[in-house]
Amino acid sequence: MKKQRGKQIILWVGSFLLLLIISACSTSNANSNVPDEQKEESEKTVQYTTITGEQVEIPADPKRVVYIGQTIGDFLAMGIPVVGNNLPQNPPSYYEGKFEGIVDVGNPGDLETILTLKPDLIINGYYKAEADHNEALSKIATTIPFNPALPYTERVKEMGNIFGKQEETAQLIAKFETQSQEMFDKLQLAEGATATVFYQLGKTLYVMGDRSLGAIIYGENGFAIPPAVQKNIIDQKGVSFVEVSEEVIPEFAGDHLFVLIQDDDESKTQADQLLQSPLWGNLPAVKKGNVYVVPNELNTDNLLALEQLFKELPQWMHKQ
């Protein structure tokens, strides 16, 4: 009897130890599977139709994005994990402290630098100008075309499509449209009042369309577009601005004139000559005091700058 009881105890102990071993192995296997599941999650893809109409598979939740383009402020404002960008060399004040952790890849994007960043998605705003470069980028990671020249409402909607943030982008656009409405309510513009944006770059004077600052001043709540700007810029596919000679300025000039001046000596000298010229002085907008010299760094409609713009634009107009 004693021997039988001893055998039973040994069997029970053995069985118990076996269960412990099996349990431990199961737990270990379960734990080892967690990183694999996370990896699988990060490798999930979704179908995306690019702005050129191509169907591609892109990461559902990209973790390392390289963006080549000038609207990095949109990505920063939306919390998108950008690891590389052709960063501005003299960044405006609204970028202060925002570029930490982002590597400058240069223009149009140094391939070796981008390769070391191990991106899982590349967004290329220079895809038209650099077709061969775009192909080289696509060998590093999935590369999709992007148009940074679109007005911010269209541009941000496209970003929502890329990153699955449609609801967030809709809320952002609604927020900025409200701020735009509040700004123009303060300005109390005359019905049908037109405006023109001139840009002095070196010896060349340009008229801008409905991009950058134009995207802010025009629209449902804002200024009307002068017919010459509509015809020669906005109605022309792929045209964001045109060079103008001094003699045709009156054709483009609206009831209000916004003047952007590149921050260099030549541009400032040329702008001074223009603003002191008899032709400029005879423009109706000038005679009424409706001329506003705007800091060049605010010739933008990126999301980081928008709130500052909505606050400052009325101040420019009331100062001058």
mmCIF file of C-alpha atoms in Angstrom:
data_model
loop_
_atom_site.group_PDB
_atom_site.id
_atom_site.type_symbol
_atom_site.label_atom_id
_atom_site.label_comp_id
_atom_site.label_asym_id
_atom_site.label_seq_id
_atom_site.Cartn_x
_atom_site.Cartn_y
_atom_site.Cartn_z
ATOM 1 C CA MET A 1 0.000 0.000 0.000
ATOM 2 C CA LYS A 2 2.746 2.398 0.959
ATOM 3 C CA LYS A 3 4.588 1.641 -2.293
ATOM 4 C CA GLN A 4 1.409 2.280 -4.335
ATOM 5 C CA ARG A 5 0.769 5.586 -2.555
ATOM 6 C CA GLY A 6 4.378 6.591 -3.222
ATOM 7 C CA LYS A 7 3.980 5.816 -6.925
ATOM 8 C CA GLN A 8 0.750 7.848 -7.063
ATOM 9 C CA ILE A 9 2.419 10.836 -5.421
ATOM 10 C CA ILE A 10 5.303 10.622 -7.886
ATOM 11 C CA LEU A 11 2.822 10.501 -10.814
ATOM 12 C CA TRP A 12 0.840 13.486 -9.478
ATOM 13 C CA VAL A 13 4.022 15.515 -8.994
ATOM 14 C CA GLY A 14 5.248 14.533 -12.448
ATOM 15 C CA SER A 15 1.928 15.472 -14.049
ATOM 16 C CA PHE A 16 1.877 18.785 -12.202
ATOM 17 C CA LEU A 17 5.404 19.621 -13.351
ATOM 18 C CA LEU A 18 4.488 18.647 -16.932
ATOM 19 C CA LEU A 19 1.494 21.002 -16.841
ATOM 20 C CA LEU A 20 3.708 23.795 -15.560
ATOM 21 C CA ILE A 21 6.175 23.228 -18.400
ATOM 22 C CA ILE A 22 3.395 23.162 -21.029
ATOM 23 C CA SER A 23 1.859 26.326 -19.561
ATOM 24 C CA ALA A 24 5.196 28.090 -19.540
ATOM 25 C CA CYS A 25 5.851 27.104 -23.146
ATOM 26 C CA SER A 26 2.400 28.328 -24.215
ATOM 27 C CA THR A 27 2.945 31.649 -22.478
ATOM 28 C CA SER A 28 6.390 31.982 -24.040
ATOM 29 C CA ASN A 29 4.997 31.235 -27.508
ATOM 30 C CA ALA A 30 2.177 33.740 -27.013
ATOM 31 C CA ASN A 31 4.623 36.432 -25.944
ATOM 32 C CA SER A 32 6.948 35.729 -28.848
ATOM 33 C CA ASN A 33 4.014 36.178 -31.236
ATOM 34 C CA VAL A 34 3.245 39.749 -30.087
ATOM 35 C CA PRO A 35 6.030 41.448 -32.070
ATOM 36 C CA ASP A 36 5.039 39.419 -35.154
ATOM 37 C CA GLU A 37 1.447 40.601 -34.836
ATOM 38 C CA GLN A 38 2.605 44.179 -34.435
ATOM 39 C CA LYS A 39 4.864 43.746 -37.449
ATOM 40 C CA GLU A 40 1.984 42.358 -39.493
ATOM 41 C CA GLU A 41 -0.176 45.303 -38.422
ATOM 42 C CA SER A 42 2.470 47.800 -39.536
ATOM 43 C CA GLU A 43 2.849 45.988 -42.860
ATOM 44 C CA LYS A 44 -0.847 46.186 -43.749
ATOM 45 C CA THR A 45 -1.548 48.098 -46.948
ATOM 46 C CA VAL A 46 -4.506 49.900 -48.467
ATOM 47 C CA GLN A 47 -5.436 50.774 -52.024
ATOM 48 C CA TYR A 48 -4.881 54.433 -52.891
ATOM 49 C CA THR A 49 -5.665 56.284 -56.123
ATOM 50 C CA THR A 50 -2.935 58.860 -56.753
ATOM 51 C CA ILE A 51 -3.529 62.346 -58.134
ATOM 52 C CA THR A 52 -2.371 60.964 -61.502
ATOM 53 C CA GLY A 53 -5.080 58.277 -61.418
ATOM 54 C CA GLU A 54 -2.789 55.329 -60.675
ATOM 55 C CA GLN A 55 -3.883 52.590 -58.258
ATOM 56 C CA VAL A 56 -1.140 51.713 -55.775
ATOM 57 C CA GLU A 57 -0.799 49.924 -52.463
ATOM 58 C CA ILE A 58 0.502 52.124 -49.652
ATOM 59 C CA PRO A 59 1.113 51.426 -45.941
ATOM 60 C CA ALA A 60 -2.100 51.682 -43.939
ATOM 61 C CA ASP A 61 -0.240 53.287 -41.065
ATOM 62 C CA PRO A 62 3.161 54.593 -42.242
ATOM 63 C CA LYS A 63 5.689 55.201 -39.481
ATOM 64 C CA ARG A 64 8.583 56.745 -41.427
ATOM 65 C CA VAL A 65 7.575 59.241 -44.101
ATOM 66 C CA VAL A 66 9.892 61.203 -46.375
ATOM 67 C CA TYR A 67 8.130 64.216 -47.879
ATOM 68 C CA ILE A 68 9.763 66.151 -50.714
ATOM 69 C CA GLY A 69 7.898 69.422 -51.078
ATOM 70 C CA GLN A 70 7.450 72.898 -49.621
ATOM 71 C CA THR A 71 4.378 72.390 -47.438
ATOM 72 C CA ILE A 72 6.044 70.587 -44.540
ATOM 73 C CA GLY A 73 3.921 72.722 -42.181
ATOM 74 C CA ASP A 74 0.834 70.699 -43.127
ATOM 75 C CA PHE A 75 2.534 67.444 -42.093
ATOM 76 C CA LEU A 76 3.750 68.931 -38.822
ATOM 77 C CA ALA A 77 0.327 70.358 -37.972
ATOM 78 C CA MET A 78 -1.304 66.978 -38.625
ATOM 79 C CA GLY A 79 1.238 65.001 -36.581
ATOM 80 C CA ILE A 80 2.425 62.884 -39.510
ATOM 81 C CA PRO A 81 5.721 61.044 -38.724
ATOM 82 C CA VAL A 82 8.052 62.769 -41.212
ATOM 83 C CA VAL A 83 11.678 61.642 -40.914
ATOM 84 C CA GLY A 84 13.031 63.515 -43.962
ATOM 85 C CA ASN A 85 12.219 66.642 -45.952
ATOM 86 C CA ASN A 86 13.935 69.262 -48.123
ATOM 87 C CA LEU A 87 13.823 71.665 -45.179
ATOM 88 C CA PRO A 88 13.736 75.437 -45.832
ATOM 89 C CA GLN A 89 17.154 77.058 -45.376
ATOM 90 C CA ASN A 90 15.810 80.236 -43.785
ATOM 91 C CA PRO A 91 12.674 78.959 -42.064
ATOM 92 C CA PRO A 92 9.926 81.417 -41.093
ATOM 93 C CA SER A 93 9.221 82.051 -37.420
ATOM 94 C CA TYR A 94 6.251 79.685 -37.313
ATOM 95 C CA TYR A 95 8.637 76.742 -37.904
ATOM 96 C CA GLU A 96 10.745 77.515 -34.839
ATOM 97 C CA GLY A 97 11.473 74.332 -32.875
ATOM 98 C CA LYS A 98 9.366 72.202 -35.234
ATOM 99 C CA PHE A 99 12.089 70.414 -37.228
ATOM 100 C CA GLU A 100 13.565 68.302 -34.441
ATOM 101 C CA GLY A 101 14.106 64.732 -35.617
ATOM 102 C CA ILE A 102 13.627 65.582 -39.314
ATOM 103 C CA VAL A 103 16.654 65.109 -41.591
ATOM 104 C CA ASP A 104 17.237 67.608 -44.408
ATOM 105 C CA VAL A 105 17.383 65.507 -47.589
ATOM 106 C CA GLY A 106 18.018 68.477 -49.906
ATOM 107 C CA ASN A 107 16.489 69.215 -53.313
ATOM 108 C CA PRO A 108 15.186 67.189 -55.039
ATOM 109 C CA GLY A 109 16.093 64.646 -52.351
ATOM 110 C CA ASP A 110 19.478 62.949 -51.985
ATOM 111 C CA LEU A 111 18.964 59.243 -52.643
ATOM 112 C CA GLU A 112 21.672 57.993 -50.275
ATOM 113 C CA THR A 113 20.376 60.134 -47.413
ATOM 114 C CA ILE A 114 16.806 58.979 -48.009
ATOM 115 C CA LEU A 115 17.930 55.336 -48.152
ATOM 116 C CA THR A 116 19.550 55.607 -44.705
ATOM 117 C CA LEU A 117 16.259 56.907 -43.271
ATOM 118 C CA LYS A 118 14.511 53.613 -44.171
ATOM 119 C CA PRO A 119 11.177 55.230 -45.115
ATOM 120 C CA ASP A 120 8.054 53.140 -45.549
ATOM 121 C CA LEU A 121 6.438 55.867 -47.698
ATOM 122 C CA ILE A 122 7.826 58.666 -49.875
ATOM 123 C CA ILE A 123 5.614 61.547 -50.957
ATOM 124 C CA ASN A 124 7.111 63.410 -53.895
ATOM 125 C CA GLY A 125 6.008 66.949 -54.700
ATOM 126 C CA TYR A 126 8.581 67.202 -57.520
ATOM 127 C CA TYR A 127 7.399 64.152 -59.460
ATOM 128 C CA LYS A 128 6.698 66.140 -62.656
ATOM 129 C CA ALA A 129 10.009 67.989 -62.848
ATOM 130 C CA GLU A 130 12.158 64.998 -61.872
ATOM 131 C CA ALA A 131 10.705 61.893 -63.557
ATOM 132 C CA ASP A 132 13.938 59.867 -63.417
ATOM 133 C CA HIS A 133 14.491 60.853 -59.807
ATOM 134 C CA ASN A 134 10.933 59.808 -58.971
ATOM 135 C CA GLU A 135 11.640 56.357 -60.412
ATOM 136 C CA ALA A 136 14.813 56.086 -58.330
ATOM 137 C CA LEU A 137 12.880 57.036 -55.191
ATOM 138 C CA SER A 138 10.307 54.322 -55.887
ATOM 139 C CA LYS A 139 13.078 51.712 -55.629
ATOM 140 C CA ILE A 140 13.710 52.824 -52.037
ATOM 141 C CA ALA A 141 10.075 52.758 -50.870
ATOM 142 C CA THR A 142 6.549 53.166 -52.168
ATOM 143 C CA THR A 143 6.542 56.633 -53.760
ATOM 144 C CA ILE A 144 3.418 58.602 -54.585
ATOM 145 C CA PRO A 145 2.984 61.925 -56.425
ATOM 146 C CA PHE A 146 1.700 64.964 -54.573
ATOM 147 C CA ASN A 147 0.822 68.512 -55.631
ATOM 148 C CA PRO A 148 1.911 71.017 -52.934
ATOM 149 C CA ALA A 149 0.693 73.922 -55.084
ATOM 150 C CA LEU A 150 -2.975 73.077 -54.500
ATOM 151 C CA PRO A 151 -4.938 75.466 -52.247
ATOM 152 C CA TYR A 152 -4.796 74.216 -48.671
ATOM 153 C CA THR A 153 -8.359 72.843 -48.662
ATOM 154 C CA GLU A 154 -7.642 70.527 -51.600
ATOM 155 C CA ARG A 155 -4.119 69.718 -50.444
ATOM 156 C CA VAL A 156 -5.180 68.739 -46.933
ATOM 157 C CA LYS A 157 -8.064 66.616 -48.231
ATOM 158 C CA GLU A 158 -5.553 64.673 -50.319
ATOM 159 C CA MET A 159 -3.385 64.169 -47.239
ATOM 160 C CA GLY A 160 -6.436 62.830 -45.440
ATOM 161 C CA ASN A 161 -6.886 60.276 -48.223
ATOM 162 C CA ILE A 162 -3.241 59.207 -48.037
ATOM 163 C CA PHE A 163 -3.065 58.830 -44.258
ATOM 164 C CA GLY A 164 -6.626 57.718 -43.520
ATOM 165 C CA LYS A 165 -7.346 60.962 -41.692
ATOM 166 C CA GLN A 166 -10.430 62.068 -43.612
ATOM 167 C CA GLU A 167 -12.408 62.944 -40.485
ATOM 168 C CA GLU A 168 -9.514 64.869 -38.950
ATOM 169 C CA THR A 169 -8.864 66.849 -42.133
ATOM 170 C CA ALA A 170 -12.550 67.697 -42.484
ATOM 171 C CA GLN A 171 -12.488 69.121 -38.964
ATOM 172 C CA LEU A 172 -9.317 71.108 -39.706
ATOM 173 C CA ILE A 173 -10.777 72.616 -42.861
ATOM 174 C CA ALA A 174 -14.023 73.514 -41.061
ATOM 175 C CA LYS A 175 -11.994 75.185 -38.304
ATOM 176 C CA PHE A 176 -9.982 77.309 -40.724
ATOM 177 C CA GLU A 177 -13.042 78.204 -42.796
ATOM 178 C CA THR A 178 -14.652 79.517 -39.600
ATOM 179 C CA GLN A 179 -11.532 81.564 -38.831
ATOM 180 C CA SER A 180 -11.517 82.886 -42.401
ATOM 181 C CA GLN A 181 -15.154 83.938 -42.103
ATOM 182 C CA GLU A 182 -14.453 85.702 -38.802
ATOM 183 C CA MET A 183 -11.469 87.517 -40.344
ATOM 184 C CA PHE A 184 -13.416 88.829 -43.327
ATOM 185 C CA ASP A 185 -16.326 89.796 -41.083
ATOM 186 C CA LYS A 186 -13.891 92.101 -39.288
ATOM 187 C CA LEU A 187 -12.636 93.572 -42.562
ATOM 188 C CA GLN A 188 -16.139 94.441 -43.796
ATOM 189 C CA LEU A 189 -15.158 94.474 -47.468
ATOM 190 C CA ALA A 190 -17.260 96.325 -50.004
ATOM 191 C CA GLU A 191 -19.337 93.907 -52.079
ATOM 192 C CA GLY A 192 -17.368 92.712 -55.100
ATOM 193 C CA ALA A 193 -14.103 94.308 -53.926
ATOM 194 C CA THR A 194 -11.174 92.813 -55.852
ATOM 195 C CA ALA A 195 -7.569 92.235 -54.773
ATOM 196 C CA THR A 196 -4.277 91.422 -56.473
ATOM 197 C CA VAL A 197 -1.112 89.869 -55.071
ATOM 198 C CA PHE A 198 2.134 91.208 -56.599
ATOM 199 C CA TYR A 199 5.454 89.530 -55.874
ATOM 200 C CA GLN A 200 8.811 91.254 -56.460
ATOM 201 C CA LEU A 201 11.596 88.725 -56.967
ATOM 202 C CA GLY A 202 14.839 90.354 -58.011
ATOM 203 C CA LYS A 203 14.175 92.432 -61.101
ATOM 204 C CA THR A 204 11.060 90.465 -61.980
ATOM 205 C CA LEU A 205 7.516 91.316 -60.904
ATOM 206 C CA TYR A 206 4.906 88.576 -60.748
ATOM 207 C CA VAL A 207 1.158 88.464 -60.255
ATOM 208 C CA MET A 208 0.048 85.533 -58.117
ATOM 209 C CA GLY A 209 -3.070 83.394 -58.549
ATOM 210 C CA ASP A 210 -5.167 81.564 -55.958
ATOM 211 C CA ARG A 211 -2.221 79.792 -54.335
ATOM 212 C CA SER A 212 -0.290 80.545 -51.133
ATOM 213 C CA LEU A 213 -1.454 84.000 -49.949
ATOM 214 C CA GLY A 214 -3.970 84.020 -52.805
ATOM 215 C CA ALA A 215 -5.675 80.970 -51.298
ATOM 216 C CA ILE A 216 -6.325 83.054 -48.172
ATOM 217 C CA ILE A 217 -7.555 86.311 -49.695
ATOM 218 C CA TYR A 218 -9.787 84.839 -52.410
ATOM 219 C CA GLY A 219 -12.774 82.565 -52.035
ATOM 220 C CA GLU A 220 -16.374 82.618 -50.898
ATOM 221 C CA ASN A 221 -15.727 84.884 -47.907
ATOM 222 C CA GLY A 222 -12.933 86.989 -49.351
ATOM 223 C CA PHE A 223 -11.984 89.292 -52.171
ATOM 224 C CA ALA A 224 -13.240 88.875 -55.717
ATOM 225 C CA ILE A 225 -10.644 87.950 -58.349
ATOM 226 C CA PRO A 226 -9.773 90.608 -60.962
ATOM 227 C CA PRO A 227 -10.753 89.460 -64.487
ATOM 228 C CA ALA A 228 -7.133 89.575 -65.771
ATOM 229 C CA VAL A 229 -5.963 87.352 -62.903
ATOM 230 C CA GLN A 230 -8.812 84.917 -63.551
ATOM 231 C CA LYS A 231 -8.191 84.772 -67.292
ATOM 232 C CA ASN A 232 -4.385 84.674 -67.386
ATOM 233 C CA ILE A 233 -3.638 82.600 -64.282
ATOM 234 C CA ILE A 234 -6.494 80.764 -62.615
ATOM 235 C CA ASP A 235 -8.171 79.608 -65.821
ATOM 236 C CA GLN A 236 -4.828 78.345 -67.182
ATOM 237 C CA LYS A 237 -4.108 74.761 -66.170
ATOM 238 C CA GLY A 238 -0.920 74.394 -64.144
ATOM 239 C CA VAL A 239 -0.304 78.162 -63.887
ATOM 240 C CA SER A 240 0.120 79.666 -60.402
ATOM 241 C CA PHE A 241 1.604 83.051 -61.354
ATOM 242 C CA VAL A 242 2.664 85.139 -64.352
ATOM 243 C CA GLU A 243 5.483 87.589 -64.942
ATOM 244 C CA VAL A 244 4.247 91.090 -65.756
ATOM 245 C CA SER A 245 5.886 94.186 -67.171
ATOM 246 C CA GLU A 246 5.266 97.555 -65.587
ATOM 247 C CA GLU A 247 2.973 98.787 -68.348
ATOM 248 C CA VAL A 248 0.397 95.990 -67.860
ATOM 249 C CA ILE A 249 0.162 96.420 -64.075
ATOM 250 C CA PRO A 250 -3.072 98.479 -64.356
ATOM 251 C CA GLU A 251 -4.765 95.559 -66.157
ATOM 252 C CA PHE A 252 -4.125 93.238 -63.204
ATOM 253 C CA ALA A 253 -4.486 95.687 -60.333
ATOM 254 C CA GLY A 254 -7.600 95.222 -58.181
ATOM 255 C CA ASP A 255 -9.249 97.465 -55.593
ATOM 256 C CA HIS A 256 -6.716 96.256 -53.002
ATOM 257 C CA LEU A 257 -3.046 95.433 -53.627
ATOM 258 C CA PHE A 258 -0.916 93.038 -51.579
ATOM 259 C CA VAL A 259 2.812 93.415 -52.274
ATOM 260 C CA LEU A 260 5.271 90.635 -51.401
ATOM 261 C CA ILE A 261 8.985 91.436 -51.585
ATOM 262 C CA GLN A 262 11.725 88.820 -51.541
ATOM 263 C CA ASP A 263 14.116 89.445 -48.660
ATOM 264 C CA ASP A 264 17.218 90.527 -50.595
ATOM 265 C CA ASP A 265 18.728 93.867 -51.616
ATOM 266 C CA GLU A 266 17.946 93.623 -55.316
ATOM 267 C CA SER A 267 14.276 92.789 -54.741
ATOM 268 C CA LYS A 268 13.901 95.585 -52.182
ATOM 269 C CA THR A 269 15.538 98.133 -54.520
ATOM 270 C CA GLN A 270 13.294 97.129 -57.426
ATOM 271 C CA ALA A 271 10.198 97.203 -55.216
ATOM 272 C CA ASP A 272 11.069 100.687 -53.944
ATOM 273 C CA GLN A 273 11.395 101.916 -57.516
ATOM 274 C CA LEU A 274 8.035 100.395 -58.422
ATOM 275 C CA LEU A 275 6.207 101.785 -55.387
ATOM 276 C CA GLN A 276 7.599 105.268 -56.096
ATOM 277 C CA SER A 277 6.855 105.237 -59.829
ATOM 278 C CA PRO A 278 4.196 107.530 -61.398
ATOM 279 C CA LEU A 279 2.401 104.521 -62.927
ATOM 280 C CA TRP A 280 2.021 102.893 -59.513
ATOM 281 C CA GLY A 281 0.994 106.161 -57.885
ATOM 282 C CA ASN A 282 -1.859 106.595 -60.370
ATOM 283 C CA LEU A 283 -3.490 103.242 -59.624
ATOM 284 C CA PRO A 284 -6.935 103.699 -57.972
ATOM 285 C CA ALA A 285 -6.011 101.320 -55.129
ATOM 286 C CA VAL A 286 -2.885 103.359 -54.367
ATOM 287 C CA LYS A 287 -4.790 106.649 -54.360
ATOM 288 C CA LYS A 288 -7.235 105.168 -51.840
ATOM 289 C CA GLY A 289 -4.460 103.825 -49.609
ATOM 290 C CA ASN A 290 -5.375 100.188 -50.271
ATOM 291 C CA VAL A 291 -1.796 98.893 -50.588
ATOM 292 C CA TYR A 292 -0.387 96.372 -48.097
ATOM 293 C CA VAL A 293 3.264 95.322 -48.006
ATOM 294 C CA VAL A 294 3.271 91.801 -46.581
ATOM 295 C CA PRO A 295 6.189 89.860 -44.999
ATOM 296 C CA ASN A 296 7.359 87.381 -47.617
ATOM 297 C CA GLU A 297 7.455 84.536 -45.082
ATOM 298 C CA LEU A 298 3.662 84.710 -44.926
ATOM 299 C CA ASN A 299 3.224 84.091 -48.633
ATOM 300 C CA THR A 300 1.843 80.683 -47.733
ATOM 301 C CA ASP A 301 -1.268 78.761 -46.799
ATOM 302 C CA ASN A 302 0.369 75.903 -44.901
ATOM 303 C CA LEU A 303 -1.525 74.844 -41.802
ATOM 304 C CA LEU A 304 1.118 76.001 -39.317
ATOM 305 C CA ALA A 305 0.920 79.550 -40.689
ATOM 306 C CA LEU A 306 -2.851 79.845 -41.178
ATOM 307 C CA GLU A 307 -3.837 80.964 -37.697
ATOM 308 C CA GLN A 308 -1.084 83.599 -37.741
ATOM 309 C CA LEU A 309 -2.263 84.775 -41.166
ATOM 310 C CA PHE A 310 -5.889 85.102 -40.111
ATOM 311 C CA LYS A 311 -4.795 87.289 -37.190
ATOM 312 C CA GLU A 312 -2.254 89.405 -39.043
ATOM 313 C CA LEU A 313 -3.989 90.116 -42.347
ATOM 314 C CA PRO A 314 -6.524 92.532 -40.782
ATOM 315 C CA GLN A 315 -3.629 94.215 -38.960
ATOM 316 C CA TRP A 316 -1.767 94.813 -42.245
ATOM 317 C CA MET A 317 -4.843 96.350 -43.781
ATOM 318 C CA HIS A 318 -5.617 98.613 -40.817
ATOM 319 C CA LYS A 319 -2.022 99.817 -40.466
ATOM 320 C CA GLN A 320 -1.559 101.063 -44.006
#
